[in-house]
Coordinates of C-alpha atoms and ligand atoms in Angstrom, one line a residue:
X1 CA -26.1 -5.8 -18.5
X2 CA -24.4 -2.8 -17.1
X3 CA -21.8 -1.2 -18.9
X4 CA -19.7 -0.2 -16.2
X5 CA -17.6 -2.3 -13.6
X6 CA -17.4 -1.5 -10.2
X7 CA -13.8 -1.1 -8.7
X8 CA -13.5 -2.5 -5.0
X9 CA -10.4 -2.2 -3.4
X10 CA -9.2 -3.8 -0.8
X11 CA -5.5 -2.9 -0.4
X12 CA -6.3 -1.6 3.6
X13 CA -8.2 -5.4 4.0
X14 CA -6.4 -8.1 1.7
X15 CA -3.3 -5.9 0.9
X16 CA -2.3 -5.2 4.1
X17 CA -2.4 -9.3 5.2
X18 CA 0.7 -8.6 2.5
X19 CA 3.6 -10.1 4.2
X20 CA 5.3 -7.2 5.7
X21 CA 3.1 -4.7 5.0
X22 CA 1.2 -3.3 7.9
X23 CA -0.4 0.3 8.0
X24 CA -1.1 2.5 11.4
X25 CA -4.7 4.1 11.1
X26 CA -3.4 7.5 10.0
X27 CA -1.6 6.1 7.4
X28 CA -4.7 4.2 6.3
X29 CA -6.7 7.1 6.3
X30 CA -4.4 8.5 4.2
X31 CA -4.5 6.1 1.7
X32 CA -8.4 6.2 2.4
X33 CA -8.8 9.6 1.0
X34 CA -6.4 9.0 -2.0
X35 CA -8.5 6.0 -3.3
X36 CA -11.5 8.4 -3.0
X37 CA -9.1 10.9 -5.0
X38 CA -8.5 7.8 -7.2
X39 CA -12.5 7.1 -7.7
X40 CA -12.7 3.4 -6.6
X41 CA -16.3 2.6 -5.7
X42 CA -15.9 0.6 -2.9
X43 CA -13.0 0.7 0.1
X44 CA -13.0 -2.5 1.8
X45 CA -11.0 -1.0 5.1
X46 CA -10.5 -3.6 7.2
X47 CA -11.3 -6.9 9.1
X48 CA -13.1 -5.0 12.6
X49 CA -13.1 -7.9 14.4
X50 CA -9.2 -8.9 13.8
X51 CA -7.9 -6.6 16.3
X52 CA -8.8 -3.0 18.2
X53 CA -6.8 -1.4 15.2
X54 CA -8.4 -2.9 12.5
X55 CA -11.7 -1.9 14.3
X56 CA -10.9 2.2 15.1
X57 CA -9.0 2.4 11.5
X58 CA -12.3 1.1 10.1
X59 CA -14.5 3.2 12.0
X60 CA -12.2 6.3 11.2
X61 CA -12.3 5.6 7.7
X62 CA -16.3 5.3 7.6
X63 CA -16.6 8.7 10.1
X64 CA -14.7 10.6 7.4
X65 CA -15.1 9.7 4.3
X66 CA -17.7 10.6 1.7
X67 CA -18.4 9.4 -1.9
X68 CA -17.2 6.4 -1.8
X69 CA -19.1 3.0 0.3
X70 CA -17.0 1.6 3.0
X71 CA -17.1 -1.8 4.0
X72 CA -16.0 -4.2 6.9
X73 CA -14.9 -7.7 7.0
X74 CA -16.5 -10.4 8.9
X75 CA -16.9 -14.0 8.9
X76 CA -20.2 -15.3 8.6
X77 CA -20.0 -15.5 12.6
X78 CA -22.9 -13.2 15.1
X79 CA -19.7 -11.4 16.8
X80 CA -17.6 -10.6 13.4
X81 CA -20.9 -9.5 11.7
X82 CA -22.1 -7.2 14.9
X83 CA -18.5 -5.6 15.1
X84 CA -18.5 -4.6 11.7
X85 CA -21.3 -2.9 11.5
X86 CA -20.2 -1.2 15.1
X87 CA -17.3 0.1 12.6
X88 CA -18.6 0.8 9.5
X89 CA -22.4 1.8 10.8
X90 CA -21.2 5.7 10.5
X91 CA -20.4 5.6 6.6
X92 CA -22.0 7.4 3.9
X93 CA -22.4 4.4 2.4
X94 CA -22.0 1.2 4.6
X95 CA -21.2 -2.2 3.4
X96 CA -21.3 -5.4 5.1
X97 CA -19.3 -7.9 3.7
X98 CA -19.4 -11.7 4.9
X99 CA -18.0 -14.8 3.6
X100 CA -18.0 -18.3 4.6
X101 CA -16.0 -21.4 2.8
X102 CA -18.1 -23.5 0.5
X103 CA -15.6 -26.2 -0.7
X104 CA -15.5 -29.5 0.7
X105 CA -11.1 -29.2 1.2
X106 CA -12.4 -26.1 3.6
X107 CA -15.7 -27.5 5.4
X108 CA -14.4 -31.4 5.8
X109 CA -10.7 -30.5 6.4
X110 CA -11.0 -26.9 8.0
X111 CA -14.2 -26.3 9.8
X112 CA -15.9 -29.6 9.9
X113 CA -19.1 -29.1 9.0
X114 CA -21.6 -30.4 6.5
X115 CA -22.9 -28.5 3.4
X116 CA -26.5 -28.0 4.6
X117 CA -24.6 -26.8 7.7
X118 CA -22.9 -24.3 5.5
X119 CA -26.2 -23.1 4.3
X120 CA -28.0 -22.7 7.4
X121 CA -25.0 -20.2 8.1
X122 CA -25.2 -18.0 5.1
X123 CA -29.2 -18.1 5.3
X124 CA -28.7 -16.6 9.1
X125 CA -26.2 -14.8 8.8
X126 CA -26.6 -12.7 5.7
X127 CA -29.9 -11.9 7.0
X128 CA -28.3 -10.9 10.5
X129 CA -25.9 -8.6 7.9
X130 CA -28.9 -7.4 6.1
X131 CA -31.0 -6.3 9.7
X132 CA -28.1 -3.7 9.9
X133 CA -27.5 -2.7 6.8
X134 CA -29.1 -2.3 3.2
X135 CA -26.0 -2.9 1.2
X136 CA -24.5 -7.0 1.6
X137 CA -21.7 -8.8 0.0
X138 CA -21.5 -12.5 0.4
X139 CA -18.6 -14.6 -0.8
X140 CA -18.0 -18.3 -1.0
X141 CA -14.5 -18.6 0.2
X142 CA -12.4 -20.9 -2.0
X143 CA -15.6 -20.6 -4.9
X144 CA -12.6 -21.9 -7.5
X145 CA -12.4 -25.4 -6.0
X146 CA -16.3 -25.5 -4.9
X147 CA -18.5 -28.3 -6.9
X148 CA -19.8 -25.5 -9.2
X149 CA -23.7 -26.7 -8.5
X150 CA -23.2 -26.4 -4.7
X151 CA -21.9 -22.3 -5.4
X152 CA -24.5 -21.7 -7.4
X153 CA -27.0 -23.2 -4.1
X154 CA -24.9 -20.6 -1.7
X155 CA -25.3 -17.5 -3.7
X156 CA -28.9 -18.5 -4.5
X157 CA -29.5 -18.9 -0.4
X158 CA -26.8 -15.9 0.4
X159 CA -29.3 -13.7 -2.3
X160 CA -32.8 -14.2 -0.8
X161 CA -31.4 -13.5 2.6
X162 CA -30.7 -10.0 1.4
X163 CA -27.2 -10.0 -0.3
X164 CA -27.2 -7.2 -3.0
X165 CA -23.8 -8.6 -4.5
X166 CA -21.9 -12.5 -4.8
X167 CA -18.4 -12.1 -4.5
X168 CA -16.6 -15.0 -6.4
X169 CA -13.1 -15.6 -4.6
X170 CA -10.7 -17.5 -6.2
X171 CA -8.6 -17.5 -2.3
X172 CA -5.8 -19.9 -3.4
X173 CA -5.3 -18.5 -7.0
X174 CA -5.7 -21.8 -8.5
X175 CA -8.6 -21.0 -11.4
X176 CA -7.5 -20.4 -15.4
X177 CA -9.3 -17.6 -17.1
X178 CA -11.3 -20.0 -19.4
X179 CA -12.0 -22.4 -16.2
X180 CA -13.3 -19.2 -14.2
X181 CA -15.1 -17.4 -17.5
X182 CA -16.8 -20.7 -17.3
X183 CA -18.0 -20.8 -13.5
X184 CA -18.8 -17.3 -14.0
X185 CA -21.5 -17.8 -17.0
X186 CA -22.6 -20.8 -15.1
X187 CA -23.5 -18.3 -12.4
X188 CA -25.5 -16.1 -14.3
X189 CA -27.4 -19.2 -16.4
X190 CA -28.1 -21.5 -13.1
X191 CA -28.6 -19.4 -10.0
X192 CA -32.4 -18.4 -10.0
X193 CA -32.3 -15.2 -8.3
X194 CA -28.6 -13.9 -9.7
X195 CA -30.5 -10.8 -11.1
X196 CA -31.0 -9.3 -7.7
X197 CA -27.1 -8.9 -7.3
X198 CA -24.1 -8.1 -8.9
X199 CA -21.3 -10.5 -9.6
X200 CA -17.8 -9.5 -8.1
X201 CA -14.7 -11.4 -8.4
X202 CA -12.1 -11.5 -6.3
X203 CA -8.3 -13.2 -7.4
X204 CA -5.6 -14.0 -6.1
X205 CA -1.8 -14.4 -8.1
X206 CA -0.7 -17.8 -6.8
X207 CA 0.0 -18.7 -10.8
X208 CA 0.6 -15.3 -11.8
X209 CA -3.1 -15.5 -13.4
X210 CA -4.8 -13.0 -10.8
X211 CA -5.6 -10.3 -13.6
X212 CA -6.2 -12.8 -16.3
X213 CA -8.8 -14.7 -14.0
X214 CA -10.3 -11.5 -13.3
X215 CA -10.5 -9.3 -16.7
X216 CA -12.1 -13.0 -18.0
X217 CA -14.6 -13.2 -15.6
X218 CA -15.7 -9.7 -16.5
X219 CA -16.1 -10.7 -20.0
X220 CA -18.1 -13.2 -18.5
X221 CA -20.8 -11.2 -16.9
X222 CA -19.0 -9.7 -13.9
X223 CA -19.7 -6.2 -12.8
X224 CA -17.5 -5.8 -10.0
X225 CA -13.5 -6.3 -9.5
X226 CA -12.0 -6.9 -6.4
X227 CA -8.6 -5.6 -6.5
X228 CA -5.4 -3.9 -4.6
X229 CA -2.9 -1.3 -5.3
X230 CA 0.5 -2.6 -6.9
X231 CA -1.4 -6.2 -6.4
X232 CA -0.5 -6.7 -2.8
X233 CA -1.7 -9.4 -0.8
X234 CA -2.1 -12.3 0.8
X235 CA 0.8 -14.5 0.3
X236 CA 1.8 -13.8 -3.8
X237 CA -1.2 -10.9 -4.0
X238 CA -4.3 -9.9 -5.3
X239 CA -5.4 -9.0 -8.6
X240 CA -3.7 -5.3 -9.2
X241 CA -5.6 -2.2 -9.6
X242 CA -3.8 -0.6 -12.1
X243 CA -3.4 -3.5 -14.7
X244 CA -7.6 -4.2 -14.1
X245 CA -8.0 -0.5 -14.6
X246 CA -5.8 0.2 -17.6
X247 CA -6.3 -3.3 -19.8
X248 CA -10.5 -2.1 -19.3
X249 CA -9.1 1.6 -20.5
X250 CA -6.6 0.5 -23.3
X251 CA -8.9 -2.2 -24.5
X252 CA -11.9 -0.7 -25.1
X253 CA -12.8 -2.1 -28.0
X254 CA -12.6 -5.5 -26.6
X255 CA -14.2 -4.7 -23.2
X256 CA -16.4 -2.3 -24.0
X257 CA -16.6 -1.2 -20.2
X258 CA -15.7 1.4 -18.4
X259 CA -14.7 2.3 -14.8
X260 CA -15.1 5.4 -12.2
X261 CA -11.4 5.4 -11.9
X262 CA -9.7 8.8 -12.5
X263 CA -6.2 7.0 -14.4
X264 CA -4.2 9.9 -13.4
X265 CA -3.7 9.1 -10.1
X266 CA -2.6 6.1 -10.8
X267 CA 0.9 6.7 -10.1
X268 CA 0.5 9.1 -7.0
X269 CA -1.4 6.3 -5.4
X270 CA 0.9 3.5 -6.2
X271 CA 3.9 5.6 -4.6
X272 CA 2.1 6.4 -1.2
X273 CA 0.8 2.8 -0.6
X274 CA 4.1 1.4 -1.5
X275 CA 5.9 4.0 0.4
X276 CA 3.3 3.2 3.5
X277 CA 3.0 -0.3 3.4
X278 CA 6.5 -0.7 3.1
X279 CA 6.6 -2.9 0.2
X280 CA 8.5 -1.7 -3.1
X281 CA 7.0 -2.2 -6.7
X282 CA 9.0 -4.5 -8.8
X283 CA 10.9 -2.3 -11.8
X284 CA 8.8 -4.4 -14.5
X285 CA 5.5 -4.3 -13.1
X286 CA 3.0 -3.4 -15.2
X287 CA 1.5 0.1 -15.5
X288 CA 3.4 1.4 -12.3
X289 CA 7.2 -0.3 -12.5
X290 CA 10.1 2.0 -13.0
X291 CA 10.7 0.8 -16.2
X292 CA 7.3 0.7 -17.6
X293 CA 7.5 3.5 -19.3
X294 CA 11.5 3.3 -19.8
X295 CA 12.8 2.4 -23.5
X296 CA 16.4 1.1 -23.4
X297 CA 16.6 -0.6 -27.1
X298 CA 18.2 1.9 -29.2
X299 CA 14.9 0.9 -32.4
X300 CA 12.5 1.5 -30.1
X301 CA 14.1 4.4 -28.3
X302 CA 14.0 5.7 -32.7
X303 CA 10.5 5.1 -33.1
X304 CA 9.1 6.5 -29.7
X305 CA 11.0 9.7 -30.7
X306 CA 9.1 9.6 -34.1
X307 CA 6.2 8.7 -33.0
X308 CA 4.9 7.5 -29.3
X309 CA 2.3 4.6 -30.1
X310 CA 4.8 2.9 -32.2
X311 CA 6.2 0.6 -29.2
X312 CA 3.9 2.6 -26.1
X313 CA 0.2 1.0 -25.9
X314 CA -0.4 3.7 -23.0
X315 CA 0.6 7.2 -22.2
X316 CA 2.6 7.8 -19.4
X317 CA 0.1 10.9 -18.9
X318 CA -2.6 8.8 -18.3
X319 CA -1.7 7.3 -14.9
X320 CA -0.8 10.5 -13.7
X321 CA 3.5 10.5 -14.8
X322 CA 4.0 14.0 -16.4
X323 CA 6.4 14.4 -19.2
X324 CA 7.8 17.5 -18.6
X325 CA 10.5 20.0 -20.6
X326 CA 11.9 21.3 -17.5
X327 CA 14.6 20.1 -16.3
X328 CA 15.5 20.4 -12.5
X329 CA 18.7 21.4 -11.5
X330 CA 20.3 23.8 -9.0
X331 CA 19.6 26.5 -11.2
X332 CA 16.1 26.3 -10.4
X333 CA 14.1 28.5 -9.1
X334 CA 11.1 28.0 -6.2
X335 CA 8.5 28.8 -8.8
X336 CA 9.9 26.1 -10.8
X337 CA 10.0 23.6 -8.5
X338 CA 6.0 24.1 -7.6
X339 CA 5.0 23.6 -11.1
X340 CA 7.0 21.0 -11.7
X341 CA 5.3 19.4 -8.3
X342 CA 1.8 20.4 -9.2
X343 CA 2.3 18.2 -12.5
X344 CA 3.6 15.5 -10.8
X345 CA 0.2 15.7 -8.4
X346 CA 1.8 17.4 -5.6
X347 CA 0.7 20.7 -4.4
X348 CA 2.6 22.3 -2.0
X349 CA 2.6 26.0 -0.3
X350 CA 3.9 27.9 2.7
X351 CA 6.3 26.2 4.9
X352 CA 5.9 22.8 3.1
X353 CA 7.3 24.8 0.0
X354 CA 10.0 26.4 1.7
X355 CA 11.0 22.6 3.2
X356 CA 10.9 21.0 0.1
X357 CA 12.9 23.6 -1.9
X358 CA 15.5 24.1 0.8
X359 CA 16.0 20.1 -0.1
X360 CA 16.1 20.4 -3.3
X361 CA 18.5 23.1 -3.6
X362 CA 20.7 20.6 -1.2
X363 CA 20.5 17.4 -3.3
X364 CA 20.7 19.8 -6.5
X365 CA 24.1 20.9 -5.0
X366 CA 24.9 17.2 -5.6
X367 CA 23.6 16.0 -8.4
X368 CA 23.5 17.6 -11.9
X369 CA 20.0 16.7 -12.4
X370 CA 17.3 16.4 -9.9
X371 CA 15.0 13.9 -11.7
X372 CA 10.9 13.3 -11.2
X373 CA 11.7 10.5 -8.9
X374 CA 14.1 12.4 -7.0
X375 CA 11.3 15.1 -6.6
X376 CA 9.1 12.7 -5.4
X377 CA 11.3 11.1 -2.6
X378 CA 11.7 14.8 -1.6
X379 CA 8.0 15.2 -0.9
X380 CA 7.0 11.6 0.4
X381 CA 10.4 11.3 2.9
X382 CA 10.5 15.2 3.8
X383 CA 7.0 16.7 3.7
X384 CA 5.5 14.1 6.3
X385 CA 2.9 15.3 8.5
X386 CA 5.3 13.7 11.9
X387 CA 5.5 15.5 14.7
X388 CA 9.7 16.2 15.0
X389 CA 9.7 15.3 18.5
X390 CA 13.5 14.7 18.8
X391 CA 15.3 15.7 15.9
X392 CA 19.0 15.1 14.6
X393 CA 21.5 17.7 14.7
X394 CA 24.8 16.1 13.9
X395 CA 26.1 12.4 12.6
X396 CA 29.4 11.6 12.6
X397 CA 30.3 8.1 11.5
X398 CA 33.7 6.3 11.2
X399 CA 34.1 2.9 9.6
X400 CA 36.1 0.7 7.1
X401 CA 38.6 -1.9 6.7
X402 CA 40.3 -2.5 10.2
X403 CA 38.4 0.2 11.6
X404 CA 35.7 -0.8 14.4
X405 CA 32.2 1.2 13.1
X406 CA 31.8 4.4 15.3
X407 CA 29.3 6.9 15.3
X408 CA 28.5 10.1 17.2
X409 CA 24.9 11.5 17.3
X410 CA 23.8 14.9 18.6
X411 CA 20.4 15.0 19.0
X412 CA 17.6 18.0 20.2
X413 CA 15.2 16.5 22.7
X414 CA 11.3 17.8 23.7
X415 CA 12.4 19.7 26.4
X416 CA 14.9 21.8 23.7
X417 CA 18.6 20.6 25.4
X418 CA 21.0 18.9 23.1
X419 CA 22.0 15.4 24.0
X420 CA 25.1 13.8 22.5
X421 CA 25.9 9.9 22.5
X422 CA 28.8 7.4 20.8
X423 CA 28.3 4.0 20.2
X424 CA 30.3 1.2 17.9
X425 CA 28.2 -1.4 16.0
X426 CA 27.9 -4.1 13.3
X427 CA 28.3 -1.3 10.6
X428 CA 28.1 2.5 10.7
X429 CA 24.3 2.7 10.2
X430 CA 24.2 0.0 13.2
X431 CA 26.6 2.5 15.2
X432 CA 24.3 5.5 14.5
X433 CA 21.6 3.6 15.5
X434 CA 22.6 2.7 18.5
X435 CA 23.4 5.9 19.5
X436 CA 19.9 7.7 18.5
X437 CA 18.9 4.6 20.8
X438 CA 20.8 6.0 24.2
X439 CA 19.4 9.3 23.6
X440 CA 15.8 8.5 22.8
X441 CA 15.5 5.2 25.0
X442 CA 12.7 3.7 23.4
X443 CA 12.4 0.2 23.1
X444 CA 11.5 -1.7 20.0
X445 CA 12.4 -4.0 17.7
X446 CA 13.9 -3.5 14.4
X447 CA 11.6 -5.5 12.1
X448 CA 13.0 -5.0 8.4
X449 CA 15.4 -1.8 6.8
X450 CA 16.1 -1.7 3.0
X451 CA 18.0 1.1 1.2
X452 CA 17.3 1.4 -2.6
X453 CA 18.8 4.0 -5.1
X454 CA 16.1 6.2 -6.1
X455 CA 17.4 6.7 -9.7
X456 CA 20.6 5.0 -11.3
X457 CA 23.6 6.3 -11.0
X458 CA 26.5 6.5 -8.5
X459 CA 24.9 10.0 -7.2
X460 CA 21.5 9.1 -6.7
X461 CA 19.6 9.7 -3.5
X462 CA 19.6 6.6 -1.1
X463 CA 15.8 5.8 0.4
X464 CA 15.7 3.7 3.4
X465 CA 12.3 2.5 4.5
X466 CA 12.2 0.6 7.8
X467 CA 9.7 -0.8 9.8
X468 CA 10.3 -0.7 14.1
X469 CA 7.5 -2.7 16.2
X470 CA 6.8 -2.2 19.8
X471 CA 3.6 -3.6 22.0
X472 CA 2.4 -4.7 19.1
X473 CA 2.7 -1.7 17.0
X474 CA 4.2 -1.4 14.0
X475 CA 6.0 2.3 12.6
X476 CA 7.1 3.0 9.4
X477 CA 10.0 5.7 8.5
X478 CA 11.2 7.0 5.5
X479 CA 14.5 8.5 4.4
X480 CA 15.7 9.9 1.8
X481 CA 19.4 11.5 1.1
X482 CA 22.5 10.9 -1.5
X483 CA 23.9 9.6 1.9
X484 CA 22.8 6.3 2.8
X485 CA 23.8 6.5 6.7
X486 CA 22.1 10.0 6.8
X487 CA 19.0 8.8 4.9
X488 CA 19.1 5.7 7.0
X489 CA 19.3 8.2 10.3
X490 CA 16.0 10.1 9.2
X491 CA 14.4 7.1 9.0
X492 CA 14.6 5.6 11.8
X493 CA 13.8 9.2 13.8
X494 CA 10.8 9.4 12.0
X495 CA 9.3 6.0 12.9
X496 CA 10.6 6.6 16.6
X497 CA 8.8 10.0 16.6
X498 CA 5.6 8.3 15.9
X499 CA 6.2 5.8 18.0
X500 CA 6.7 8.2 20.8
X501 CA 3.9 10.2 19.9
X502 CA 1.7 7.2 20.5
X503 CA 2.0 6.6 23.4
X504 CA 3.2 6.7 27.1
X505 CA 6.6 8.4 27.8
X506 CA 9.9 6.7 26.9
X507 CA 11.3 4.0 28.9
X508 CA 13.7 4.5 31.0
X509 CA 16.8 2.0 29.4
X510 CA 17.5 1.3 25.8
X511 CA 16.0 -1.8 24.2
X512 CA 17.9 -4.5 25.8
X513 CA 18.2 -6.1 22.3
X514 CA 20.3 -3.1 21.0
X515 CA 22.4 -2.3 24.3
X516 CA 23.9 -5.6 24.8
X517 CA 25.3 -5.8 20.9
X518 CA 26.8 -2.3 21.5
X519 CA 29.1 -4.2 23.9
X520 CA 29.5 -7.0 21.6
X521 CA 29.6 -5.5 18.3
X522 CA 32.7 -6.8 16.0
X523 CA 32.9 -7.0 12.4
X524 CA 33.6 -4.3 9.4
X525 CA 31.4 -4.9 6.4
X526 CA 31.1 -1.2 5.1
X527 CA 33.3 0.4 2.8
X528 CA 36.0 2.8 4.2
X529 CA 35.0 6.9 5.0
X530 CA 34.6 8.6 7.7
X531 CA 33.3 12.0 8.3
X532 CA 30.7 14.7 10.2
X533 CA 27.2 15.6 8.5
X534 CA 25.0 17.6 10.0
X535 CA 22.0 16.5 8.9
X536 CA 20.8 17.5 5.3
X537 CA 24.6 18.4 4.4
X538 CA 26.1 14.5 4.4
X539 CA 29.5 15.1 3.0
X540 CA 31.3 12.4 3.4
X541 CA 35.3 12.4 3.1
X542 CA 36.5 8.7 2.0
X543 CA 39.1 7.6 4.3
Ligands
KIV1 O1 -9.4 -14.6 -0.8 C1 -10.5 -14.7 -0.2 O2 -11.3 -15.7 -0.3 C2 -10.9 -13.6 0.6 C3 -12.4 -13.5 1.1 C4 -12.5 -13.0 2.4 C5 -13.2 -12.7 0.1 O3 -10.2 -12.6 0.8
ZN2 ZN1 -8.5 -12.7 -0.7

């Protein structure tokens, strides 16, 4: 038995069906090239035949990448299985992965068809898969509440019609560990033919058992984890990258495994697919939370400072979070600053160093010390590769108690002339908002906006990340600033940039949606200042 387990993710596939999360194809194929950067083995990028998106993000993923194989979704369907390969035929490595339900809750209840049925499928249509391409995954959809005998008859079929590995899903995350260590050595002792494929498992976190289930099933005999970053996923999530990756790492002695995964960018990778999908890490997740790695007990805080391994299993090196003696302030210099970016993974030049340091200078102006976190949220929310198509010049907002929420916006459009627009709302960042929106005239819909503090503290920067949706698309924007109205502002220009640079030219009135609360909008909920920040200097004057 191999020694190594193969890591498959499939954050861009089963992580983005994450409630909320969804991921435009450049951002995917951002996240693409990091997992590469990360070492996974396998990039499950998408379902092709779920929509035109999910088919070109696939097929742009495939087209660029290289050293890693790419794989596409489909049911065990002629159309799903021919679209997939459409998308993923251009990969270094394809992979064709097809699944069809095995249990009897799914085939009486769900599809309504008999087991031999269900055979007759996998038999024709793994060997449809395998006509196209050499390297086929089959997986028997709900395997966890499938009469055990009857998965072992699938994967015995799904293997002589070509698959080269059997993908064990527990879909509703309902297995134990022992229970699926069980199924899994039951696997390897009863299906004939087992040794011309590699076991996979794939769990989800319905009990809170997704990593469990999975780290026993490779104890078991598996040889390849199906798994997303920070664990998102369908409904509660998938089995989690990082805590796969790491327990396999920290463990060795009871594993004895290893992986292709390059630990240190761990972190990195964690921050860009939370910051693209949308959807923040809990503060005590494992391996990745903000507290992970944060000691607030005065005897432990004693014996980490004698000695690190006394209450830290893991160093914080090893998934990529530097520990660093300089501390960032405003008497920091550019040179400074690069290191300390280069050890956090981030390695900027040129005009992108001149951007980020003219941010950090302004936030250090603020805050005593500019911590790694704060450094980060200057790179990921000001070092984006989108297009300024209309950029802010000026926010004025005036709100509190018995005060109606104004705002002023002055904003540069394409064609270089400087538009300016008031408008009263719910709150200020509701005022601003509908400002930016008579100057831009874009519709879309406002989907979700939360603001989090970056780092405690009364002075710590504010990050808004918001998600706007129009025909269908979804745009993300991020903001950063110790001003949340100003932070909340560069957000939502930088998801209406992209959303104007996708496509046609901007309507010609406001979202209807916003225009009409402008002339209803009542209610104070913000507490009282008022004040004018050009953008990058919010100084706000409580009033
Ligand atoms: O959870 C599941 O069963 C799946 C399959 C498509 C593998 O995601
Ligand atoms: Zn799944």
């Amino acid at each position: 038995m191999e020694d190594r387990v193969y890591i498959f993710d499939t954050t861009l596939r089963d992580g983005e069906q994450s409630p909320g999360a969804s991921l435009t194809s450049d951002e995917k194929l951002e996240i693409a090239r990091q997992l590469v950067r990360l070492g996974v083995d396998v990039i499950e990028a998408g379902f092709p035949i779920a929509s035109p998106d999910d088919f070109e993000a696939v097929r742009r993923i495939a087209r660029d990448l290289r050293g890693v194989a790419v794989c596409g979704l489909a049911r065990a369907v002629p159309e799903d299985i021919d679209r997939a390969w459409e998308a993923i035929k251009e990969a270094e490595t394809p992979r064709l992965h097809t699944f069809m339900s095995t249990s009897d809750i799914h085939l009486v209840h769900q599809f309504k068809v008999s087991r031999e049925s269900a055979l007759e499928s996998i038999h024709s249509m793994v060997r449809r898969a395998k006509g196209y391409c050499v390297d086929v995954e089959f997986s028997p959809m709900d395997a966890t509440r499938t009469d055990p005998d009857f998965v072992y008859r699938a994967l015995e079929v799904a293997i002589a019609a070509g698959a080269t590995t059997v993908n064990i899903p527990d879909t509703v995350g309902y297995t134990t560990p022992d229970e699926f260590a069980r199924l899994i050595r039951g696997i390897l002792e009863n299906v004939p033919n087992i040794h011309n494929a590699i076991v996979s498992v794939h769990c989800h976190n319905d009990l809170g058992m997704a990593t469990s289930n999975s780290l026993a099933a490779v104890l078991a005999g598996a040889r390849q984890v199906e798994c997303t970053i920070n664990g998102i996923g369908e409904r509660a999530g998938n089995a989690s990258l990082e805590e796969i990756v790491m327990a396999i790492h920290t463990r060795k002695d009871v594993y004895k495994l290893t992986t292709g995964i390059n630990t240190r960018q761990i972190y990195k990778t964690s921050r860009m697919v939370s910051n693209y999908t949308g959807v923040p890490v809990q503060p005590n997740k494992a391996v990745v939370g903000a507290n992970a790695f944060a000691h607030e007990s005065g005897i432990h805080q004693d014996g980490v400072l004698k000695e690190r391994s006394t209450y830290e299993i893991m160093d914080a090196r090893s998934i990529g979070l530097a520990k660093s003696s300089l501390v960032m302030g405003k008497h920091s210099g550019r040179h400074a600053l690069r290191v300390r970016l280069q050890e956090l993974g981030y390695t900027l030049s040129g005009e992108d160093l001149n951007r980020a340091f003219a941010r950090f200078k302004e936030i250090a102006d603020k805050k005593k010390e500019v911590s790694d976190r704060d450094l980060e949220a200057i790179v990921e929310n000001e070092i984006q590769p989108v297009e300024e198509i209309y950029s802010v010049k000026l926010v004025q907002v005036s709100c509190g108690t018995g005060l109606v929420p104004t705002a002023t916006v002055e904003m540069e459009k394409p064609d270089g002339s400087v538009e300016r627009a008031v408008a009263i709302g719910t709150g200020p960042v509701d005022a601003a908002y509908k400002a930016i929106d008579m100057i831009v005239k874009v519709p879309n819909r406002l989907l979700e906006y939360t603001v989090h503090g970056v780092t405690g503290g009364i002075d710590a920067l504010g990050e808004v990340t918001l998600r706007i949706q129009e025909d269908g698309k979804t745009f993300l924007g991020h903001g950063a600033d110790t001003d949340i109205v100003v932070a909340s502002v560069k957000a939502y220009v930088t998801a209406l940039n992209k959303l104007v640079a996708s496509g046609p030219a901007p309507a010609a009135e406001v979202s209807a949606q916003r225009a009409a609360v402008v002339a209803t909008a009542k209610g104070v909920s913000a507490p009282s200042f008022s004040g004018t920040a050009p953008l990058g200097h919010g100084l706000w004057k409580q009033g």
